[in-house]
CSV table of C-alpha atoms in Angstrom, one decimal:
chain,number,residue,atom,x,y,z
A,12,MET,CA,-54.9,4.8,-3.9
A,13,ALA,CA,-52.3,6.8,-1.8
A,14,GLU,CA,-52.2,4.1,0.9
A,15,PHE,CA,-50.9,1.7,-1.7
A,16,ASP,CA,-48.2,3.9,-3.2
A,17,ALA,CA,-45.5,2.1,-1.4
A,18,LEU,CA,-46.4,-1.3,-2.8
A,19,THR,CA,-43.2,-1.7,-4.8
A,20,PHE,CA,-43.7,-5.4,-5.4
A,21,THR,CA,-47.1,-5.2,-7.3
A,22,ASP,CA,-48.3,-3.9,-10.6
A,23,LEU,CA,-50.6,-1.4,-9.0
A,24,LEU,CA,-48.7,1.8,-9.9
A,25,ARG,CA,-48.1,0.6,-13.5
A,26,GLU,CA,-51.9,0.1,-13.8
A,27,TYR,CA,-53.0,3.5,-12.3
A,28,GLY,CA,-49.9,5.5,-12.3
A,29,GLN,CA,-48.2,7.5,-15.2
A,30,PRO,CA,-49.2,8.6,-17.7
A,31,LEU,CA,-52.3,9.1,-15.7
A,32,ALA,CA,-52.4,12.3,-13.6
A,33,PRO,CA,-52.6,11.5,-9.8
A,34,GLN,CA,-56.3,12.4,-9.7
A,35,GLN,CA,-57.0,10.4,-12.8
A,36,GLY,CA,-55.2,7.4,-11.3
A,37,GLU,CA,-57.1,7.7,-8.0
A,38,GLU,CA,-60.4,7.9,-9.8
A,39,MET,CA,-59.5,4.9,-11.9
A,40,PHE,CA,-58.5,2.9,-8.9
A,41,GLN,CA,-61.8,3.7,-7.1
A,42,THR,CA,-63.7,2.8,-10.3
A,43,ALA,CA,-61.9,-0.6,-10.5
A,44,THR,CA,-62.6,-1.2,-6.8
A,45,LYS,CA,-66.3,-0.5,-7.3
A,46,PHE,CA,-66.3,-2.9,-10.3
A,47,ALA,CA,-64.7,-5.6,-8.1
A,48,LEU,CA,-67.2,-5.2,-5.3
A,49,GLU,CA,-70.2,-5.3,-7.7
A,50,LEU,CA,-68.7,-8.3,-9.5
A,51,ALA,CA,-68.4,-10.3,-6.3
A,52,ASP,CA,-72.0,-9.5,-5.4
A,53,ASP,CA,-73.2,-10.4,-8.9
A,54,LYS,CA,-71.3,-13.7,-9.0
A,55,LEU,CA,-72.8,-14.9,-5.8
A,56,GLU,CA,-76.3,-13.8,-6.7
A,57,MET,CA,-76.2,-15.3,-10.2
A,58,SER,CA,-75.0,-18.6,-8.7
A,59,GLY,CA,-78.1,-19.0,-6.6
A,60,LYS,CA,-75.8,-19.8,-3.6
A,61,THR,CA,-75.8,-18.3,-0.1
A,62,TYR,CA,-72.9,-17.4,2.1
A,63,GLU,CA,-73.3,-20.8,3.7
A,64,THR,CA,-73.5,-22.8,0.5
A,65,ALA,CA,-71.1,-20.9,-1.8
A,66,GLY,CA,-68.2,-22.9,-3.3
A,67,SER,CA,-64.6,-21.9,-3.1
A,68,ASP,CA,-64.7,-20.2,-6.5
A,69,LEU,CA,-67.2,-17.7,-5.1
A,70,TYR,CA,-64.9,-16.6,-2.3
A,71,PHE,CA,-63.1,-13.3,-3.1
A,72,SER,CA,-60.0,-11.9,-1.4
A,73,TYR,CA,-60.0,-8.6,0.5
A,74,VAL,CA,-57.3,-6.7,2.4
A,75,VAL,CA,-59.1,-6.0,5.7
A,76,CYS,CA,-57.7,-3.7,8.4
A,77,ASN,CA,-59.0,-3.0,12.0
A,78,SER,CA,-57.7,0.2,13.5
A,79,ASN,CA,-59.9,0.2,16.6
A,80,GLY,CA,-57.7,1.4,19.5
A,81,ASP,CA,-54.0,1.8,20.1
A,82,ASN,CA,-51.8,-0.9,21.7
A,83,VAL,CA,-54.5,-3.5,21.1
A,84,SER,CA,-53.4,-7.1,20.5
A,85,VAL,CA,-53.7,-8.6,17.1
A,86,LYS,CA,-55.9,-11.3,18.6
A,87,ALA,CA,-58.2,-8.8,20.1
A,88,ARG,CA,-58.6,-6.9,16.8
A,89,ARG,CA,-59.1,-10.2,15.0
A,90,ASP,CA,-61.8,-11.3,17.4
A,91,GLU,CA,-63.5,-8.0,17.1
A,92,LEU,CA,-63.6,-8.3,13.3
A,93,ILE,CA,-65.0,-11.8,13.5
A,94,SER,CA,-67.6,-10.6,16.0
A,95,GLU,CA,-68.8,-7.9,13.7
A,96,ILE,CA,-69.0,-10.3,10.8
A,97,GLN,CA,-71.0,-12.7,12.9
A,98,LYS,CA,-73.4,-9.9,14.0
A,99,ALA,CA,-74.2,-9.5,10.3
A,100,GLY,CA,-75.4,-13.1,10.2
A,101,ILE,CA,-72.3,-14.5,8.6
A,102,SER,CA,-70.8,-17.6,10.2
A,103,SER,CA,-67.1,-17.5,11.1
A,104,THR,CA,-66.8,-20.7,9.1
A,105,ASN,CA,-67.4,-18.7,6.0
A,106,VAL,CA,-64.5,-16.4,6.7
A,107,ILE,CA,-61.0,-17.5,5.7
A,108,MET,CA,-58.3,-15.4,7.2
A,109,SER,CA,-54.9,-16.0,5.6
A,110,THR,CA,-52.1,-17.4,7.7
A,111,SER,CA,-49.5,-16.2,5.1
A,112,TYR,CA,-50.4,-12.5,4.6
A,113,GLY,CA,-50.8,-10.1,7.4
A,114,SER,CA,-49.3,-7.3,9.4
A,115,SER,CA,-49.8,-5.3,12.6
A,116,SER,CA,-48.7,-2.0,14.1
A,117,ILE,CA,-49.5,0.0,17.2
A,118,ASP,CA,-52.7,1.4,15.6
A,119,ARG,CA,-53.8,-1.1,13.0
A,120,SER,CA,-53.9,-4.8,12.1
A,121,CYS,CA,-54.4,-6.1,8.6
A,122,TRP,CA,-55.2,-9.5,7.1
A,123,LEU,CA,-56.0,-11.0,3.7
A,124,VAL,CA,-59.5,-12.4,4.1
A,125,ARG,CA,-61.6,-14.5,1.7
A,126,VAL,CA,-65.4,-14.4,2.0
A,127,PRO,CA,-68.2,-15.4,-0.3
A,128,GLY,CA,-69.2,-12.7,-2.7
A,129,ASN,CA,-69.0,-9.2,-1.1
A,130,ALA,CA,-70.0,-10.3,2.4
A,131,PHE,CA,-68.5,-7.2,3.9
A,132,ALA,CA,-71.3,-5.1,2.4
A,133,GLU,CA,-73.6,-7.1,4.7
A,134,VAL,CA,-71.4,-6.2,7.7
A,135,PHE,CA,-71.4,-2.4,6.9
A,136,GLY,CA,-75.1,-2.5,6.1
A,137,LYS,CA,-76.0,-4.0,9.4
A,138,ASN,CA,-73.7,-1.7,11.4
A,139,PRO,CA,-72.5,1.4,9.5
A,140,ASP,CA,-70.4,2.4,12.5
A,141,VAL,CA,-68.0,-0.5,11.7
A,142,ALA,CA,-66.7,1.7,8.8
A,143,ASP,CA,-65.2,4.0,11.5
A,144,PHE,CA,-62.5,1.4,12.3
A,145,VAL,CA,-62.6,-1.4,9.6
A,146,GLU,CA,-61.2,-0.8,6.1
A,147,VAL,CA,-61.9,-3.2,3.3
A,148,GLN,CA,-60.1,-3.2,-0.1
A,149,PRO,CA,-60.8,-5.9,-2.7
A,150,LEU,CA,-57.6,-7.6,-3.8
A,151,LEU,CA,-57.6,-6.3,-7.4
A,152,PRO,CA,-55.9,-8.4,-10.1
A,153,GLU,CA,-53.1,-5.8,-10.5
A,154,MET,CA,-52.5,-6.1,-6.7
A,155,LYS,CA,-51.8,-9.8,-7.2
A,156,ILE,CA,-49.3,-9.3,-10.1
A,157,SER,CA,-45.6,-8.8,-9.1
A,158,GLN,CA,-44.1,-5.7,-10.6
A,159,GLN,CA,-41.5,-7.8,-12.5
A,160,THR,CA,-44.0,-10.2,-14.1
A,161,VAL,CA,-44.7,-8.2,-17.3
A,162,ASP,CA,-41.1,-6.9,-17.4
A,163,ALA,CA,-39.8,-10.5,-17.4
A,164,ALA,CA,-42.3,-11.6,-20.0
A,165,GLN,CA,-41.5,-8.7,-22.3
A,166,LEU,CA,-37.7,-9.4,-22.1
A,167,ILE,CA,-38.1,-13.1,-22.8
A,168,LEU,CA,-40.7,-12.7,-25.6
A,169,ALA,CA,-38.3,-10.2,-27.3
A,170,GLY,CA,-35.5,-12.9,-27.2
A,171,ASN,CA,-33.6,-11.3,-24.3
A,172,LYS,CA,-32.5,-12.7,-21.0
A,173,VAL,CA,-33.9,-11.6,-17.6
A,174,THR,CA,-30.5,-10.8,-16.0
A,175,ASP,CA,-31.4,-7.2,-15.5
A,176,LEU,CA,-34.4,-8.1,-13.3
A,177,THR,CA,-32.6,-10.1,-10.7
A,178,ASP,CA,-29.3,-10.4,-8.8
A,179,LYS,CA,-29.3,-14.1,-9.6
A,180,ALA,CA,-26.8,-15.3,-12.2
A,181,THR,CA,-29.1,-16.3,-14.9
A,182,ASP,CA,-29.4,-16.6,-18.7
A,183,GLN,CA,-33.0,-17.7,-18.4
A,184,ASP,CA,-34.8,-17.6,-21.7
A,185,PHE,CA,-37.9,-19.6,-20.7
A,186,LEU,CA,-41.2,-18.1,-19.5
A,187,GLY,CA,-42.4,-19.3,-16.1
A,188,LEU,CA,-45.0,-17.9,-13.7
A,189,GLY,CA,-45.1,-18.9,-10.0
A,190,LEU,CA,-48.5,-18.6,-8.4
A,191,VAL,CA,-49.5,-18.4,-4.8
A,192,ILE,CA,-52.9,-20.1,-4.4
A,193,CYS,CA,-55.0,-18.4,-1.7
A,194,ASP,CA,-55.5,-19.9,1.7
A,195,GLY,CA,-58.6,-22.1,1.9
A,196,VAL,CA,-58.5,-23.4,-1.7
A,197,TYR,CA,-56.6,-26.6,-1.1
A,198,GLN,CA,-58.5,-27.0,2.2
A,199,PHE,CA,-62.1,-26.0,1.9
A,200,ASP,CA,-65.2,-26.8,4.0
A,201,GLY,CA,-63.2,-29.4,5.9
A,202,GLN,CA,-62.2,-31.2,2.8
A,203,THR,CA,-58.8,-31.5,1.0
A,204,VAL,CA,-59.1,-30.4,-2.6
A,205,ASP,CA,-56.9,-32.4,-5.0
A,206,ASP,CA,-54.2,-30.6,-7.0
A,207,GLY,CA,-55.7,-31.8,-10.2
A,208,VAL,CA,-59.0,-30.2,-9.4
A,209,VAL,CA,-57.4,-26.8,-8.9
A,210,THR,CA,-55.3,-27.2,-12.0
A,211,GLU,CA,-58.3,-28.1,-14.1
A,212,LYS,CA,-60.4,-25.2,-12.8
A,213,LEU,CA,-57.6,-22.7,-13.5
A,214,ILE,CA,-57.1,-23.9,-17.0
A,215,ASP,CA,-60.8,-24.1,-17.8
A,216,PHE,CA,-61.2,-20.5,-16.6
A,217,ILE,CA,-58.3,-19.3,-18.8
A,218,LYS,CA,-59.9,-21.0,-21.8
A,219,ASN,CA,-63.3,-19.5,-21.1
A,220,GLY,CA,-62.8,-16.2,-22.8
A,221,GLN,CA,-66.3,-15.0,-22.0
A,222,MET,CA,-65.8,-15.4,-18.3
A,223,VAL,CA,-62.5,-13.7,-18.4
A,224,LYS,CA,-64.1,-10.8,-20.3
A,225,ASP,CA,-66.9,-10.6,-17.7
A,226,MET,CA,-64.4,-10.4,-14.8
A,227,SER,CA,-61.9,-8.0,-16.4
A,228,PHE,CA,-62.3,-4.3,-15.4
A,229,GLN,CA,-60.0,-3.3,-18.2
A,230,TYR,CA,-62.2,-5.1,-20.8
A,231,TYR,CA,-65.3,-3.5,-19.3
A,232,TYR,CA,-63.7,0.0,-19.2
A,233,PHE,CA,-62.6,0.0,-22.9
A,234,THR,CA,-65.8,-1.5,-24.2
A,235,ASN,CA,-67.9,1.0,-22.3
A,236,LEU,CA,-65.5,4.0,-22.9
A,237,GLU,CA,-67.4,7.2,-23.3
A,238,GLU,CA,-66.2,9.7,-25.8
A,239,GLY,CA,-64.2,12.4,-24.0
A,240,SER,CA,-63.2,10.2,-21.1
A,241,ASP,CA,-60.4,8.4,-22.9
A,242,TYR,CA,-57.7,8.4,-20.2
A,243,TYR,CA,-55.9,5.2,-19.3
A,244,SER,CA,-52.5,3.7,-18.7
A,245,GLU,CA,-50.5,1.6,-21.1
A,246,ARG,CA,-50.8,-1.4,-18.8
A,247,MET,CA,-54.7,-1.2,-18.8
A,248,LYS,CA,-54.5,-1.2,-22.6
A,249,LEU,CA,-52.1,-4.1,-22.6
A,250,TRP,CA,-54.6,-6.3,-20.8
A,251,TYR,CA,-57.6,-5.2,-22.9
A,252,ASP,CA,-55.7,-5.7,-26.2
A,253,SER,CA,-54.6,-9.2,-25.0
A,254,ILE,CA,-58.3,-10.2,-24.5
A,255,VAL,CA,-59.4,-8.7,-27.8
A,256,GLU,CA,-56.7,-10.5,-29.8
A,257,THR,CA,-56.9,-13.8,-27.9
A,258,VAL,CA,-60.7,-14.1,-27.4
A,259,ASP,CA,-62.6,-11.7,-29.7
A,260,ASN,CA,-60.2,-12.3,-32.7
A,261,GLY,CA,-58.7,-15.6,-31.8
A,262,GLY,CA,-61.5,-18.0,-32.6
A,263,THR,CA,-63.1,-20.6,-30.4
A,264,GLY,CA,-62.3,-24.1,-29.3
A,265,ASP,CA,-59.7,-25.9,-31.3
A,266,ASN,CA,-59.5,-22.9,-33.7
A,267,ASN,CA,-58.0,-20.8,-30.9
A,268,ASN,CA,-54.2,-21.0,-31.1
A,269,CYS,CA,-53.7,-19.7,-27.5
A,270,TYR,CA,-56.0,-22.3,-26.0
A,271,ASN,CA,-54.1,-25.0,-28.1
A,272,ALA,CA,-50.8,-23.7,-26.9
A,273,ILE,CA,-52.0,-24.0,-23.3
A,274,ASP,CA,-53.0,-27.6,-23.9
A,275,THR,CA,-49.8,-28.7,-25.7
A,276,HIS,CA,-47.0,-26.5,-24.4
A,277,MET,CA,-47.8,-25.1,-20.9
A,278,ILE,CA,-46.5,-27.2,-18.1
A,279,LYS,CA,-48.7,-27.1,-15.0
A,280,ALA,CA,-46.8,-28.0,-11.8
A,281,PRO,CA,-48.7,-27.8,-8.5
A,282,ASP,CA,-46.6,-27.3,-5.3
A,283,SER,CA,-43.5,-25.9,-7.1
A,284,GLU,CA,-40.6,-24.3,-5.2
A,285,LEU,CA,-41.6,-20.8,-6.3
A,286,GLY,CA,-45.2,-20.8,-5.0
A,287,ASN,CA,-47.7,-23.5,-4.6
A,288,PHE,CA,-48.5,-23.7,-8.2
A,289,ALA,CA,-46.5,-22.8,-11.4
A,290,VAL,CA,-47.0,-22.6,-15.1
A,291,THR,CA,-44.1,-22.8,-17.5
A,292,PHE,CA,-44.0,-22.7,-21.3
A,293,ASP,CA,-41.5,-25.2,-22.7
A,294,THR,CA,-40.8,-22.8,-25.5
A,295,VAL,CA,-41.5,-19.3,-26.6
A,296,ASP,CA,-40.9,-19.9,-30.3
A,297,SER,CA,-44.1,-18.7,-32.0
A,298,ILE,CA,-44.0,-21.4,-34.7
A,299,GLU,CA,-43.5,-24.2,-32.2
A,300,LEU,CA,-46.3,-22.8,-30.1
A,301,GLY,CA,-48.6,-22.8,-33.2
A,302,PHE,CA,-49.0,-19.0,-33.6
A,303,VAL,CA,-49.0,-17.2,-36.9
A,304,SER,CA,-47.0,-14.3,-35.6
A,305,ASP,CA,-45.0,-13.1,-32.5
A,306,ASP,CA,-47.8,-10.6,-31.9
A,307,GLU,CA,-50.4,-13.3,-31.5
A,308,ARG,CA,-48.1,-15.2,-29.1
A,309,ASP,CA,-47.4,-12.1,-27.1
A,310,SER,CA,-51.1,-11.4,-26.7
A,311,CYS,CA,-51.7,-14.9,-25.5
A,312,ILE,CA,-49.0,-14.7,-22.9
A,313,TYR,CA,-50.3,-11.4,-21.5
A,314,TYR,CA,-53.9,-12.8,-21.6
A,315,ILE,CA,-52.8,-15.8,-19.5
A,316,ILE,CA,-51.1,-13.5,-16.9
A,317,HIS,CA,-54.2,-11.3,-16.7
A,318,ALA,CA,-56.6,-14.3,-16.6
A,319,LEU,CA,-54.7,-16.0,-13.8
A,320,ALA,CA,-54.8,-12.8,-11.7
A,321,LEU,CA,-58.5,-12.6,-12.2
A,322,HIS,CA,-59.2,-16.0,-10.8
A,323,PRO,CA,-60.4,-16.0,-7.1
A,324,TYR,CA,-58.1,-19.0,-6.3
A,325,VAL,CA,-55.0,-16.9,-7.1
A,326,CYS,CA,-53.4,-14.4,-4.7
A,327,THR,CA,-50.1,-13.8,-6.3
A,328,VAL,CA,-48.6,-14.0,-9.9
A,329,ALA,CA,-44.9,-13.6,-10.2
A,330,PRO,CA,-42.1,-14.6,-12.7
A,331,THR,CA,-40.0,-17.6,-11.9
A,332,LEU,CA,-36.5,-16.2,-12.0
A,333,VAL,CA,-34.2,-19.2,-11.7
A,334,ASN,CA,-30.4,-19.3,-11.3
A,335,THR,CA,-29.4,-21.1,-14.5
A,336,ILE,CA,-25.6,-20.5,-14.3
A,337,ASP,CA,-24.1,-20.7,-10.8
A,338,PRO,CA,-24.3,-24.1,-9.0
A,339,PRO,CA,-26.6,-23.9,-6.0
A,340,PRO,CA,-24.8,-23.0,-2.8
A,341,GLU,CA,-24.4,-25.5,0.0
A,342,PRO,CA,-27.5,-25.3,2.3
A,343,THR,CA,-27.0,-23.4,5.5
A,344,PRO,CA,-29.3,-23.2,8.6
A,345,PRO,CA,-31.9,-20.4,8.2
A,346,THR,CA,-31.1,-17.3,10.1
A,347,SER,CA,-34.2,-15.2,9.3
A,348,GLY,CA,-37.7,-15.3,7.9
A,349,MET,CA,-36.3,-15.0,4.4
A,350,ALA,CA,-35.2,-18.6,4.2
A,351,MET,CA,-36.8,-20.5,1.3
A,352,THR,CA,-38.9,-22.8,3.4
A,353,LYS,CA,-42.6,-23.5,2.9
A,354,VAL,CA,-44.8,-21.5,5.2
A,355,GLY,CA,-48.6,-21.8,5.0
A,356,GLY,CA,-48.4,-23.1,1.4
A,357,MET,CA,-46.0,-20.5,0.1
A,358,SER,CA,-42.2,-19.9,0.2
A,359,ALA,CA,-41.0,-17.7,3.0
A,360,LEU,CA,-39.4,-15.4,0.5
A,361,LEU,CA,-42.8,-14.7,-1.1
A,362,LEU,CA,-44.3,-14.5,2.3
A,363,ALA,CA,-41.9,-11.7,3.2
A,364,VAL,CA,-42.8,-9.8,0.1
A,365,ALA,CA,-46.5,-10.2,0.8
A,366,THR,CA,-46.1,-9.2,4.4
A,367,VAL,CA,-44.2,-6.0,3.4
A,368,ALA,CA,-47.0,-5.2,0.9
A,369,VAL,CA,-49.8,-5.5,3.3
A,370,SER,CA,-48.0,-3.7,6.1
A,371,MET,CA,-47.8,-0.6,3.9
A,372,LEU,CA,-51.6,-0.3,3.6
């Protein structure tokens, strides 16, 4: 996990950092990585699909770096990576390389790549020497969640403002999440996928508690915890507890208050300014939302954050921090890549954050 220590914009260090000792955190990170790889394999196998016939929901995201040679162009490294994938019998049409996330240096180029299942196991299996210069890391859910996401939720759910989290002038007291939908979701297999289809699949997934449990490493870890190996972070326990309270103890169907709140109070807005999908609760009042307590509401909100990050369609989950006090400034011509313009389906501001993150791998 040392390569990711500098990822100040994700929840990774909250997940596997203190109070875990460095060695414990590294071991937990590796265990979570192994779980993600096996999950991707199992999902594809159980679907009965192949690399060629897999649907978009069977494509998983990986950070992939090619470090073969110094002063090699990005294109040359990309072409070499694609070539090695093709040698393993996987068509380049089944490889979606992000146009939004990526970085390059003198000795390494990295991309965010979506492939069906764990296709890279096939690549390394056919040619083990590829591991000498290609590194592959599954994009774990905690690597999708902005570091401020839980902080913002905790402040708002406690009845506070989010001023301390941003230099924006804000008295924001509503809860919103801006999502970045991964490349290749809205355009898949030569077809345009309607916003409504993506929305429906995300909501159906959140309300399918069993599927969320199956895909959550945190739920797996705590339900299979062996006596004497009980080390974990508070963040891991937060996600696990949210699943237990929302799914295991929350009832099913219309009897589940969290699912009902999603249907009646959660605003789904594809192609928002803060990502290319957003969800916002029109209130955080527990009674209005239909919860019997603030604790039940809080568990639901954390469950939703975790579930969204688990879905293969989602590459980023971040709070929507909106200027609610100062009038918007007069628009000025952009002078850098930080301008809030859409680039590859996401804002350039989020693009800059993502690029910084990947460049630190």
